[in-house]
Coordinates of C-alpha atoms in Angstrom, one line a residue:
M1 CA -0.1 0.0 -0.3
T2 CA 0.9 3.2 -1.1
S3 CA 1.2 6.4 1.9
A4 CA 1.3 10.2 1.2
T5 CA 4.2 10.4 2.9
N6 CA 6.0 7.6 0.5
N7 CA 4.5 8.3 -2.8
P8 CA 6.9 6.5 -5.5
R9 CA 5.6 8.9 -9.0
R10 CA 7.6 12.1 -9.2
T11 CA 4.6 15.2 -8.1
T12 CA 4.9 19.0 -8.4
P13 CA 4.7 21.7 -5.9
L14 CA 2.0 24.5 -6.4
P15 CA 3.2 27.7 -7.9
G16 CA 2.3 30.4 -5.6
W17 CA -0.2 32.6 -7.8
V18 CA -2.7 29.8 -7.7
L19 CA -3.2 29.5 -3.8
P20 CA -5.1 32.4 -3.4
G21 CA -7.4 30.6 -5.9
L22 CA -8.0 27.1 -3.6
P23 CA -11.5 26.0 -2.8
A24 CA -11.5 25.4 1.0
A25 CA -11.6 22.4 1.6
I26 CA -8.2 22.0 -0.4
R27 CA -6.7 24.8 1.1
D28 CA -7.1 23.0 4.7
D29 CA -5.7 19.3 2.9
L30 CA -3.0 21.3 1.3
P31 CA 0.2 19.3 2.5
V32 CA -1.0 16.0 1.6
V33 CA -3.2 17.2 -1.7
E34 CA 0.5 18.7 -3.1
T35 CA 1.9 15.2 -2.6
F36 CA 0.2 13.7 -4.4
L37 CA -0.2 16.2 -7.8
R38 CA 1.6 14.7 -10.8
H39 CA 4.8 15.1 -12.2
A40 CA 4.3 16.8 -15.5
D41 CA 6.7 14.2 -16.9
E42 CA 3.3 11.6 -16.6
V43 CA 0.7 13.9 -17.7
L44 CA 2.5 16.2 -20.8
S45 CA 4.1 13.0 -22.4
P46 CA 3.3 11.5 -25.6
A47 CA 1.7 8.3 -24.7
A48 CA -0.5 10.7 -22.1
L49 CA -1.5 12.7 -24.6
H50 CA -2.6 9.3 -27.0
T51 CA -5.5 9.5 -24.2
M52 CA -6.2 12.8 -22.9
T53 CA -9.6 12.6 -22.0
S54 CA -12.4 15.9 -20.9
T55 CA -13.6 16.5 -16.7
R56 CA -15.3 18.3 -15.7
L57 CA -13.6 21.2 -15.0
S58 CA -13.2 21.1 -19.1
F59 CA -14.6 24.7 -20.3
A60 CA -18.0 22.9 -21.7
N61 CA -18.8 21.5 -18.8
T62 CA -17.8 24.7 -16.7
L63 CA -19.5 26.4 -19.5
V64 CA -23.1 24.4 -18.7
E65 CA -22.7 24.0 -15.2
K66 CA -22.1 28.5 -15.1
M67 CA -25.7 28.5 -17.2
A68 CA -27.5 25.6 -14.9
T69 CA -26.1 28.0 -12.3
E70 CA -27.0 31.7 -13.4
R71 CA -30.4 29.8 -14.9
W72 CA -29.5 30.7 -18.2
Q73 CA -32.8 31.3 -20.3
I74 CA -32.6 30.3 -24.1
R75 CA -35.5 30.7 -26.1
L76 CA -36.6 30.5 -29.2
G77 CA -37.6 33.5 -31.3
V78 CA -38.3 33.8 -34.7
V79 CA -38.6 30.2 -37.0
Q80 CA -38.9 30.2 -40.5
I81 CA -37.4 26.7 -41.6
A82 CA -39.2 24.8 -44.6
A83 CA -39.5 21.2 -45.9
D84 CA -36.0 21.2 -47.1
G85 CA -34.2 22.5 -43.9
T86 CA -33.6 25.4 -45.0
G87 CA -34.8 29.3 -44.0
F88 CA -34.1 31.3 -40.9
L89 CA -34.2 31.0 -37.3
S90 CA -33.2 33.4 -34.1
F91 CA -32.8 33.0 -30.5
E92 CA -33.0 35.1 -27.7
I93 CA -30.3 34.4 -24.5
N94 CA -30.8 36.5 -21.5
A95 CA -27.4 34.9 -19.4
A96 CA -27.8 36.4 -15.4
G97 CA -29.8 39.7 -16.7
H98 CA -27.2 40.0 -19.8
E99 CA -28.9 39.9 -23.2
M100 CA -27.5 38.4 -26.5
S101 CA -29.3 36.8 -29.6
F102 CA -27.9 34.2 -32.0
G103 CA -29.4 34.4 -35.8
V104 CA -29.1 31.4 -38.0
Q105 CA -29.3 31.4 -41.8
A106 CA -30.1 28.1 -43.4
N107 CA -29.1 27.2 -47.2
P108 CA -30.2 24.4 -49.1
P109 CA -28.0 21.5 -47.9
M110 CA -24.4 20.3 -49.3
D111 CA -23.0 16.5 -50.0
V112 CA -22.5 15.6 -46.1
D113 CA -19.7 14.0 -47.9
R114 CA -18.3 17.2 -49.8
V115 CA -15.0 17.7 -48.0
S116 CA -15.3 21.7 -46.2
L117 CA -11.8 23.7 -46.5
F118 CA -11.2 26.9 -45.4
R119 CA -12.0 29.4 -47.6
D120 CA -14.8 27.7 -48.8
T121 CA -17.7 30.3 -49.8
E122 CA -20.4 27.9 -49.0
T123 CA -21.5 26.5 -45.7
D124 CA -24.7 24.6 -44.8
Y125 CA -25.6 27.5 -42.1
F126 CA -24.4 30.4 -41.5
A127 CA -24.8 32.7 -37.5
A128 CA -23.4 35.7 -35.3
L129 CA -23.9 36.0 -31.9
L130 CA -24.5 39.8 -30.6
D131 CA -24.7 41.4 -28.1
G132 CA -28.4 42.5 -27.0
R133 CA -31.2 41.5 -28.0
F134 CA -32.0 40.2 -31.6
D135 CA -32.5 42.5 -35.1
R136 CA -32.9 41.1 -37.7
Q137 CA -30.9 44.6 -39.8
L138 CA -28.2 43.9 -38.2
W139 CA -27.9 40.2 -38.4
E140 CA -28.2 41.0 -42.1
Q141 CA -25.5 42.9 -42.4
E142 CA -23.3 40.4 -40.9
R143 CA -24.7 37.3 -43.2
D144 CA -24.1 39.8 -46.3
Q145 CA -20.3 40.6 -45.3
F146 CA -19.8 36.9 -44.7
E147 CA -21.3 35.9 -47.6
A148 CA -19.4 39.2 -49.6
H149 CA -16.8 38.6 -48.5
L150 CA -16.0 35.3 -46.4
W151 CA -13.3 35.5 -43.7
R152 CA -12.0 38.5 -45.1
G153 CA -15.4 40.1 -43.9
R154 CA -15.1 43.3 -41.7
A155 CA -18.4 42.4 -38.3
G156 CA -19.8 45.1 -36.0
D157 CA -18.6 46.2 -32.7
R158 CA -21.7 44.2 -31.4
V159 CA -20.7 41.2 -32.7
F160 CA -18.6 38.6 -30.6
G161 CA -18.5 35.9 -33.7
W162 CA -19.2 34.5 -36.6
T163 CA -20.6 30.7 -36.5
I164 CA -20.9 28.1 -39.2
A165 CA -21.7 24.7 -39.4
R166 CA -22.7 21.7 -41.9
R167 CA -25.4 18.8 -41.7
G168 CA -24.0 15.6 -40.3
R169 CA -25.2 12.1 -41.4
A170 CA -28.3 11.7 -39.0
F171 CA -29.4 14.9 -40.1
E172 CA -31.9 13.9 -43.0
P173 CA -33.2 10.2 -41.7
T174 CA -34.1 11.8 -38.5
I175 CA -36.5 14.0 -40.2
Q176 CA -37.5 11.5 -41.9
A177 CA -38.3 9.6 -38.8
L178 CA -40.3 12.1 -37.5
A179 CA -42.5 13.1 -40.5
A180 CA -43.4 9.7 -40.5
G181 CA -44.2 9.6 -37.2
R182 CA -41.3 7.7 -35.5
Q183 CA -38.6 9.1 -33.4
P184 CA -34.5 8.2 -34.1
P185 CA -34.0 5.1 -33.5
R186 CA -30.5 4.7 -31.6
E187 CA -28.8 2.8 -34.0
L188 CA -28.6 5.4 -36.3
I189 CA -27.7 7.9 -33.9
L190 CA -24.9 6.0 -33.0
R191 CA -24.2 5.6 -36.6
N192 CA -23.5 8.5 -37.6
G193 CA -21.4 10.1 -35.1
G194 CA -24.0 10.7 -32.3
Y195 CA -25.1 14.4 -33.9
L196 CA -27.4 16.1 -36.1
L197 CA -25.1 19.4 -37.2
R198 CA -20.7 19.5 -36.8
N199 CA -19.7 22.6 -36.3
G200 CA -17.4 24.0 -39.1
G201 CA -15.6 27.1 -37.1
Y202 CA -15.9 30.4 -34.4
Y203 CA -14.6 33.5 -35.6
G204 CA -13.9 35.6 -33.0
N205 CA -11.7 37.2 -30.3
G206 CA -10.9 40.2 -32.7
R207 CA -10.9 38.2 -36.4
M208 CA -12.7 40.2 -39.1
G209 CA -13.1 43.1 -35.9
T210 CA -14.9 40.6 -33.7
R211 CA -15.5 41.9 -30.0
A212 CA -12.1 40.8 -28.1
W213 CA -12.3 38.6 -25.0
R214 CA -10.3 40.5 -23.2
G215 CA -12.6 43.2 -23.4
Y216 CA -16.4 41.3 -22.9
A217 CA -14.0 39.0 -19.6
Y218 CA -14.8 40.8 -16.3
D219 CA -17.3 40.1 -13.2
G220 CA -20.6 39.9 -14.3
W221 CA -20.1 39.3 -17.7
P222 CA -21.4 35.9 -19.3
F223 CA -17.8 35.9 -20.6
Q224 CA -14.8 35.7 -18.0
S225 CA -13.7 32.4 -18.6
P226 CA -11.7 31.8 -22.1
Y227 CA -13.6 29.4 -24.6
H228 CA -17.1 29.9 -23.2
V229 CA -18.3 32.1 -25.7
D230 CA -16.4 30.3 -28.2
L231 CA -18.1 27.2 -26.6
L232 CA -21.7 28.2 -26.4
T233 CA -22.7 28.7 -30.5
L234 CA -21.6 24.7 -30.4
Y235 CA -24.3 24.4 -27.5
L236 CA -27.0 26.2 -29.4
W237 CA -25.8 24.8 -33.3
R238 CA -26.5 21.5 -30.6
L239 CA -30.3 23.2 -30.5
V240 CA -30.0 24.6 -34.2
G241 CA -30.5 20.8 -35.8
F242 CA -33.2 20.0 -33.0
V243 CA -35.1 23.3 -34.0
I244 CA -34.9 22.5 -38.4
C245 CA -35.7 18.8 -37.5
D246 CA -38.9 19.4 -35.6
A247 CA -39.9 22.7 -38.0
A248 CA -39.1 20.4 -41.4
A249 CA -40.7 17.1 -40.3
R250 CA -43.4 19.6 -39.3
A251 CA -43.3 21.1 -43.3
R252 CA -43.3 17.6 -44.8
S253 CA -45.9 15.9 -42.7
K254 CA -49.3 16.6 -40.5
S255 CA -48.6 13.5 -38.6
A256 CA -45.2 14.7 -37.3
V257 CA -43.8 13.7 -34.1
Q258 CA -41.5 16.6 -32.6
L259 CA -38.1 15.2 -31.0
R260 CA -38.4 13.6 -27.4
P261 CA -36.4 15.4 -24.3
Q262 CA -34.7 11.9 -23.9
V263 CA -33.8 11.8 -27.2
K264 CA -32.4 15.5 -27.6
R265 CA -30.6 14.8 -24.2
Y266 CA -28.7 11.7 -26.3
L267 CA -27.4 14.1 -28.9
G268 CA -24.4 16.7 -29.5
V269 CA -23.0 18.6 -31.5
G270 CA -19.9 17.0 -34.1
N271 CA -16.9 18.8 -34.0
S272 CA -13.8 18.0 -36.4
S273 CA -10.3 20.2 -35.7
G274 CA -7.3 20.1 -37.3
L275 CA -3.4 20.8 -36.5
G276 CA -4.0 24.9 -35.3
T277 CA -5.3 23.1 -32.4
V278 CA -1.3 21.9 -32.0
A279 CA -0.2 25.5 -32.3
A280 CA -2.3 27.1 -30.0
L281 CA -0.8 23.9 -27.1
V282 CA 2.4 26.0 -28.5
R283 CA 2.0 29.6 -28.4
W284 CA 0.7 30.2 -24.6
P285 CA 2.9 28.1 -22.1
E286 CA 0.7 30.1 -18.9
R287 CA -2.5 29.1 -20.9
L288 CA -1.8 25.7 -21.7
S289 CA -0.4 25.0 -17.1
S290 CA -3.2 27.2 -16.4
F291 CA -5.8 24.1 -18.1
I292 CA -3.8 21.7 -16.7
L293 CA -3.4 22.8 -13.6
P294 CA -7.5 22.7 -12.1
R295 CA -7.4 19.0 -13.3
E296 CA -4.6 17.7 -11.5
I297 CA -5.0 19.4 -8.3
A298 CA -8.2 18.3 -8.0
L299 CA -7.2 14.4 -9.0
A300 CA -4.9 14.9 -6.7
Y301 CA -7.7 15.8 -3.4
A302 CA -9.5 12.6 -5.2
T303 CA -6.6 10.7 -5.4
S304 CA -5.8 11.7 -1.6
R305 CA -9.2 10.9 -0.1
R306 CA -8.6 8.6 2.8
A307 CA -10.7 5.2 3.7
P308 CA -14.0 4.9 4.6
L309 CA -14.9 6.7 1.5
E310 CA -18.5 8.3 1.0
P311 CA -20.4 5.1 -0.3
T312 CA -22.5 7.6 -2.6
T313 CA -19.5 8.2 -3.7
V314 CA -18.3 5.1 -4.4
R315 CA -21.0 4.5 -6.3
S316 CA -21.4 7.1 -8.2
V317 CA -18.3 6.2 -9.7
A318 CA -19.1 2.9 -11.0
Q319 CA -22.4 4.2 -12.7
I320 CA -20.4 6.1 -15.2
L321 CA -18.3 4.0 -16.0
L322 CA -20.5 1.5 -16.6
R323 CA -22.5 4.0 -19.1
A324 CA -18.4 5.0 -20.4
A325 CA -18.7 0.9 -21.1
E326 CA -21.4 0.8 -22.8
S327 CA -20.6 4.6 -24.9
Y328 CA -17.4 3.0 -26.2
A329 CA -19.1 -0.3 -26.8
L330 CA -21.5 1.0 -28.9
A331 CA -18.6 3.6 -30.6
P332 CA -17.7 2.2 -34.1
D333 CA -13.7 1.7 -34.2
P334 CA -11.7 4.1 -35.9
G335 CA -8.6 2.2 -36.9
E336 CA -5.5 3.2 -37.9
G337 CA -4.1 2.8 -34.4
L338 CA -4.2 6.4 -33.3
V339 CA -7.1 5.0 -31.0
E340 CA -7.5 2.2 -28.4
S341 CA -9.5 0.1 -29.3
R342 CA -13.1 1.0 -28.4
H343 CA -13.5 -2.9 -27.1
L344 CA -10.9 -2.3 -25.0
V345 CA -11.5 -0.1 -23.5
A346 CA -15.0 -0.8 -22.7
A347 CA -13.7 -3.8 -21.4
A348 CA -11.0 -2.5 -19.1
L349 CA -14.0 0.0 -17.9
R350 CA -16.4 -3.1 -17.0
Q351 CA -12.8 -4.7 -15.1
I352 CA -13.0 -0.8 -13.0
A353 CA -16.5 -0.5 -12.2
A354 CA -16.6 -4.2 -10.9
R355 CA -13.5 -3.4 -8.4
T356 CA -15.5 -0.4 -7.9
Q357 CA -19.0 -1.7 -6.9
E358 CA -16.7 -4.1 -4.4
L359 CA -15.2 -1.1 -2.9
A360 CA -18.6 0.1 -2.4
G361 CA -19.8 -2.8 0.0
E362 CA -16.5 -3.0 1.8
P363 CA -15.0 0.1 2.1
D364 CA -11.6 -1.0 3.8
M365 CA -11.0 -3.4 1.1
L366 CA -8.1 -1.1 -1.2
G367 CA -6.4 0.1 2.0
E368 CA -6.2 3.6 3.4
R369 CA -5.9 5.8 0.0
P370 CA -8.3 3.5 -1.9
W371 CA -9.0 5.6 -5.4
Q372 CA -4.9 5.6 -5.5
R373 CA -4.8 2.2 -4.7
L374 CA -7.7 1.7 -8.1
L375 CA -6.0 3.5 -10.5
L376 CA -2.8 1.4 -9.6
E377 CA -4.1 -1.5 -10.1
S378 CA -6.4 0.1 -13.2
E379 CA -3.2 0.5 -14.9
E380 CA -1.7 -2.8 -15.1
L381 CA -4.6 -3.4 -17.6
D382 CA -4.8 -3.2 -21.1
S383 CA -5.9 0.2 -21.6
R384 CA -4.2 3.5 -20.9
E385 CA -7.6 5.4 -21.9
A386 CA -9.9 3.8 -19.2
V387 CA -8.0 4.8 -16.2
D388 CA -7.5 8.3 -17.8
L389 CA -11.3 8.2 -17.7
L390 CA -11.7 6.9 -13.8
R391 CA -8.9 9.6 -13.4
S392 CA -11.4 11.8 -15.5
F393 CA -14.7 10.7 -13.2
L394 CA -12.4 10.8 -9.8
V395 CA -12.2 14.3 -10.9
D396 CA -15.8 14.4 -11.1
A397 CA -16.2 12.9 -7.7
Y398 CA -16.2 15.8 -6.3
P399 CA -18.2 18.6 -6.1
E400 CA -16.1 20.5 -3.9
T401 CA -13.1 21.2 -5.8
G402 CA -15.2 23.1 -8.4
D403 CA -14.1 26.5 -7.9
L404 CA -11.0 25.1 -9.9
R405 CA -12.9 26.5 -12.3
R406 CA -11.7 29.4 -11.9
V407 CA -7.7 28.8 -12.4
P408 CA -7.4 29.8 -16.0
A409 CA -9.2 34.0 -15.4
L410 CA -6.1 33.6 -12.4
S411 CA -3.6 32.9 -14.6
A412 CA -4.8 35.4 -17.6
A413 CA -4.1 38.0 -14.9
Q414 CA -0.6 37.2 -14.0
P415 CA 2.1 39.4 -16.1
R416 CA 4.7 37.6 -18.8
Q417 CA 7.4 39.2 -18.1
L418 CA 11.2 38.8 -19.5
Q419 CA 13.3 38.3 -15.7
P420 CA 16.5 40.5 -16.4
E421 CA 18.0 39.8 -13.0
M422 CA 18.7 36.2 -13.7
T423 CA 21.9 34.3 -13.4
I424 CA 23.0 32.4 -15.5
A425 CA 23.4 29.7 -12.9
D426 CA 19.5 29.6 -12.3
L427 CA 18.5 30.1 -16.1
R428 CA 20.5 26.2 -16.4
L429 CA 19.4 25.5 -13.3
L430 CA 15.7 26.3 -14.6
V431 CA 15.9 24.1 -17.5
E432 CA 17.9 21.4 -16.3
T433 CA 15.0 21.0 -13.7
R434 CA 11.5 22.1 -15.4
Y435 CA 12.8 21.0 -19.2
S436 CA 15.3 17.8 -18.9
W437 CA 12.9 15.9 -20.5
V438 CA 14.3 18.2 -23.8
L439 CA 18.2 17.5 -22.8
Q440 CA 17.3 13.4 -23.2
L441 CA 16.2 13.9 -26.6
D442 CA 18.7 13.1 -29.8
F443 CA 18.7 16.1 -32.3
T444 CA 21.5 14.4 -34.3
R445 CA 19.3 12.2 -35.8
D446 CA 17.0 13.1 -39.4
A447 CA 12.9 12.3 -37.8
A448 CA 14.0 15.4 -35.5
R449 CA 13.5 17.9 -37.8
H450 CA 11.0 16.2 -40.3
F451 CA 8.4 18.5 -39.9
F452 CA 7.8 22.5 -40.2
W453 CA 5.0 24.6 -39.4
Y454 CA 3.2 27.6 -41.2
R455 CA 0.8 29.8 -41.4
S456 CA -0.9 30.5 -45.4
E457 CA -0.2 33.5 -47.3
E458 CA -3.6 33.3 -48.9
N459 CA -6.2 33.0 -45.0
G460 CA -3.4 32.6 -42.5
E461 CA -4.0 28.8 -41.8
N462 CA -2.0 26.8 -39.8
R463 CA -0.5 24.0 -42.3
R464 CA 2.0 21.5 -41.2
G465 CA 5.2 20.0 -43.9
E466 CA 8.0 18.2 -44.9
R467 CA 11.2 20.2 -44.7
S468 CA 12.7 17.3 -47.3
V469 CA 9.7 17.7 -49.8
D470 CA 7.2 20.7 -49.6
I471 CA 8.7 24.6 -50.3
G472 CA 7.8 27.5 -47.7
V473 CA 9.8 26.6 -44.7
E474 CA 10.2 30.9 -45.5
R475 CA 7.3 30.9 -43.5
E476 CA 8.1 28.7 -40.5
T477 CA 6.5 29.6 -37.6
F478 CA 7.9 29.1 -33.4
I479 CA 7.0 25.6 -32.4
D480 CA 9.8 23.6 -32.1
V481 CA 10.2 24.1 -28.1
A482 CA 11.9 21.3 -27.6
G483 CA 15.1 22.4 -30.6
S484 CA 15.1 26.2 -29.1
V485 CA 15.8 24.6 -25.4
R486 CA 18.4 23.0 -26.3
R487 CA 19.8 25.3 -28.3
L488 CA 19.4 27.9 -25.6
Y489 CA 21.0 25.2 -22.7
D490 CA 24.3 24.4 -24.8
F491 CA 24.5 28.1 -25.4
L492 CA 24.3 29.3 -22.3
Q493 CA 27.3 26.4 -20.9
A494 CA 30.5 28.4 -22.4
L495 CA 29.0 31.4 -20.4
P496 CA 30.1 32.6 -17.0
E497 CA 27.4 31.4 -13.7
E498 CA 27.1 35.0 -12.5
T499 CA 25.7 36.7 -15.8
T500 CA 22.7 37.7 -16.0
V501 CA 20.2 37.1 -18.7
G502 CA 19.8 41.0 -19.0
E503 CA 23.4 41.0 -20.5
F504 CA 23.3 38.0 -22.8
L505 CA 20.2 38.3 -24.0
L506 CA 21.4 42.2 -25.2
G507 CA 24.4 40.6 -26.8
D508 CA 22.5 37.2 -28.6
P509 CA 18.7 38.5 -28.5
E510 CA 17.6 35.6 -31.0
H511 CA 17.1 33.8 -27.5
T512 CA 14.9 36.1 -25.6
L513 CA 12.0 33.5 -26.9
A514 CA 13.4 30.8 -25.5
V515 CA 14.7 32.2 -22.3
Q516 CA 11.4 33.4 -21.7
R517 CA 9.4 30.7 -22.2
V518 CA 11.9 29.0 -19.6
Q519 CA 11.2 31.5 -17.0
T520 CA 7.8 31.2 -17.5
A521 CA 7.4 27.2 -16.8
E522 CA 9.4 28.3 -13.2
D523 CA 6.1 29.4 -12.2
N524 CA 4.0 27.0 -14.6
P525 CA 4.1 23.9 -14.1
Y526 CA 2.2 22.3 -17.1
S527 CA 3.0 24.8 -19.3
E528 CA 5.3 22.6 -22.0
V529 CA 3.7 19.5 -24.3
H530 CA 7.0 16.6 -23.0
A531 CA 7.5 16.1 -27.2
D532 CA 9.7 17.1 -30.1
I533 CA 6.9 18.3 -32.0
C534 CA 8.7 18.6 -34.8
A535 CA 10.0 15.3 -35.1
E536 CA 8.8 13.1 -37.4
D537 CA 7.0 10.1 -35.0
F538 CA 5.3 13.1 -33.0
L539 CA 1.5 12.0 -33.9
A540 CA -0.4 15.5 -34.3
S541 CA -3.8 13.8 -33.5
D542 CA -2.1 13.5 -29.8
G543 CA -2.5 17.1 -29.8
I544 CA -5.7 17.6 -31.0
R545 CA -6.9 15.6 -28.9
T546 CA -5.5 16.8 -25.7
F547 CA -6.2 21.1 -27.1
L548 CA -9.9 19.4 -27.3
A549 CA -10.1 17.5 -24.1
I550 CA -9.1 20.6 -22.6
L551 CA -12.3 22.3 -24.1
G552 CA -14.9 18.9 -23.5
L553 CA -15.3 16.8 -26.6
E554 CA -16.3 13.1 -25.5
T555 CA -14.7 10.2 -27.7
A556 CA -13.1 12.0 -29.4
T557 CA -11.1 10.2 -32.6
P558 CA -8.7 10.6 -35.4
A559 CA -10.0 10.4 -38.7
S560 CA -6.1 10.6 -39.5
R561 CA -3.0 12.2 -38.3
R562 CA -3.9 15.7 -39.0
W563 CA -7.6 15.3 -38.0
V564 CA -9.7 14.7 -34.7
R565 CA -13.3 14.2 -34.5
G566 CA -15.7 13.7 -31.5
V567 CA -19.2 15.3 -29.8
F568 CA -19.2 18.4 -27.4
F569 CA -22.6 18.6 -25.2
R570 CA -23.7 15.0 -25.3
G571 CA -25.8 14.0 -22.7
A572 CA -26.0 18.1 -21.2
P573 CA -29.1 19.8 -20.2
L574 CA -31.6 21.2 -22.7
P575 CA -33.0 25.3 -22.3
E576 CA -36.0 24.1 -20.2
D577 CA -33.2 22.5 -17.8
L578 CA -31.1 25.7 -17.4
E579 CA -33.9 27.2 -16.6
Q580 CA -34.8 25.3 -13.4
G581 CA -31.1 25.1 -12.9
I582 CA -30.7 21.2 -13.0
E583 CA -27.5 20.0 -14.3
E584 CA -26.8 16.8 -13.0
D585 CA -24.5 13.9 -14.0
W586 CA -24.9 14.4 -17.8
R587 CA -21.9 12.8 -19.3
F588 CA -22.1 9.6 -21.4
P589 CA -26.2 9.7 -21.4
A590 CA -27.5 6.4 -22.0
Y591 CA -30.2 6.2 -23.8
E592 CA -33.9 6.0 -22.1
D593 CA -36.6 4.2 -22.9
S594 CA -35.6 3.1 -25.9
A595 CA -38.5 0.9 -27.4
A596 CA -40.8 5.2 -27.0
A597 CA -38.0 6.5 -28.1
S598 CA -38.3 4.3 -31.4
G599 CA -41.5 4.5 -32.0
G600 CA -43.7 3.5 -29.2
E601 CA -46.7 4.1 -28.4
D602 CA -46.3 6.8 -26.7
A603 CA -43.7 8.0 -29.5
R604 CA -46.3 10.9 -30.4

């Protein structure tokens, strides 16, 4: 048995800036909790990125919690939808007294197999999220700007962002089922990704003249947390799919039925993201650390809990393990070896659930720290993803850690400044401690410099090329953290230890960015992906998956090494739930009342 004072894992001390934001339960037990905090080598290794999953502290989940706590009102305004699903609709949103609106243009449907490109001038849906009550004339100006200029248009000063979406494969079959008087069967939903619409992109935070996040990230405003505004549009796209399917079915048949609430909750909104999300992981190291840190603190709190555990908590973990096992068992295997077999994950989850159920009946069976012991046992199974899901559910099991959602906002308030007074001796020590993983990489092999990253001239999109094949190396953007830190470290070896960083950079300013990143890592323990991102063997899909897990994506499925698909908000409360303050345990939902949902007597 492992105790808090005999923990074999390398741990990481908490930075001082995060301490004022810790929930009371964690502050009261901080000396113990801190010893259970995992080291960055374990959290951000390529193997860890390959299986990272979302938690209750992911941004989609904290947005839903905020909407339910504040009882947001999201109400349908105008609905003008034809039998083919084209037309217009709008929503009015009251976010704890702050009014917003969302207008949607539904265009003639494109082929669902058509590959969307950033430069495309056609899309199934266009929408704009506006500050204030809905103004049809203002919204039409935004739509016209988009249609005339695409991503080179200019948004008005009331616009949070433009967003587009595509129909999913389940969309038309769902309308057909509803028009025939039936609910869409579970098999149809699962076979087609678990969603009706999929996100095509959100463009805000200053792009095209939209409102920049820091301009409205204030206390009392709805979007103080990063990414909440982006993810609200995803939540709204989910609702748009429901509204259009219902309206189109009504327009086709007088005997049409509407989507039942149980079916709606089972549906999410699809998403597919590419290489730009890897660049986002690298661009803001302190942000990455602030996104990972809440999860790791909450996990340390959970794993440090002593026996006997609260039986209801243990049973709730067992229940969501079983729901996740069912979800993985029903999900199709994507192949290509980019993720673990869904059936392998499901089998491991069932084993962990069985062990958890035993723990509920016999509280002392796993010793002093039951959750830590269960994790160690689970690591002996064949599925690393199942173990990461267990970690995720342990984070979810202790609501007293919920205030950790404030950590990203605390981090954003920290200034990122170069420390010119630091000595070369201290800088070298920082590299040796925070970047020891870099010093273990072999940069002499050709594969270490295989890829370069750049921004395309046509639209500023992040792309990746092969150095030996592709043109554009002269437009390479910074993503080679490992290489730059290694070059810095090698250069430092010839410098006197008492030399200051300021004196060093006056003569060699090309190392400024690397020095600043190393100094940033001192107070941001999870600030770097521990991998050579330019290397041939680095899977970009692992980095994409990591960023999407931070946002709240479930069941990540790489479509290739460059793209990852998945679903947001599957199981999340509906607007009528939010108004009542209802936010139950909604991850990995079960398909309730499947007989009726598939067309039984009460399906109407």
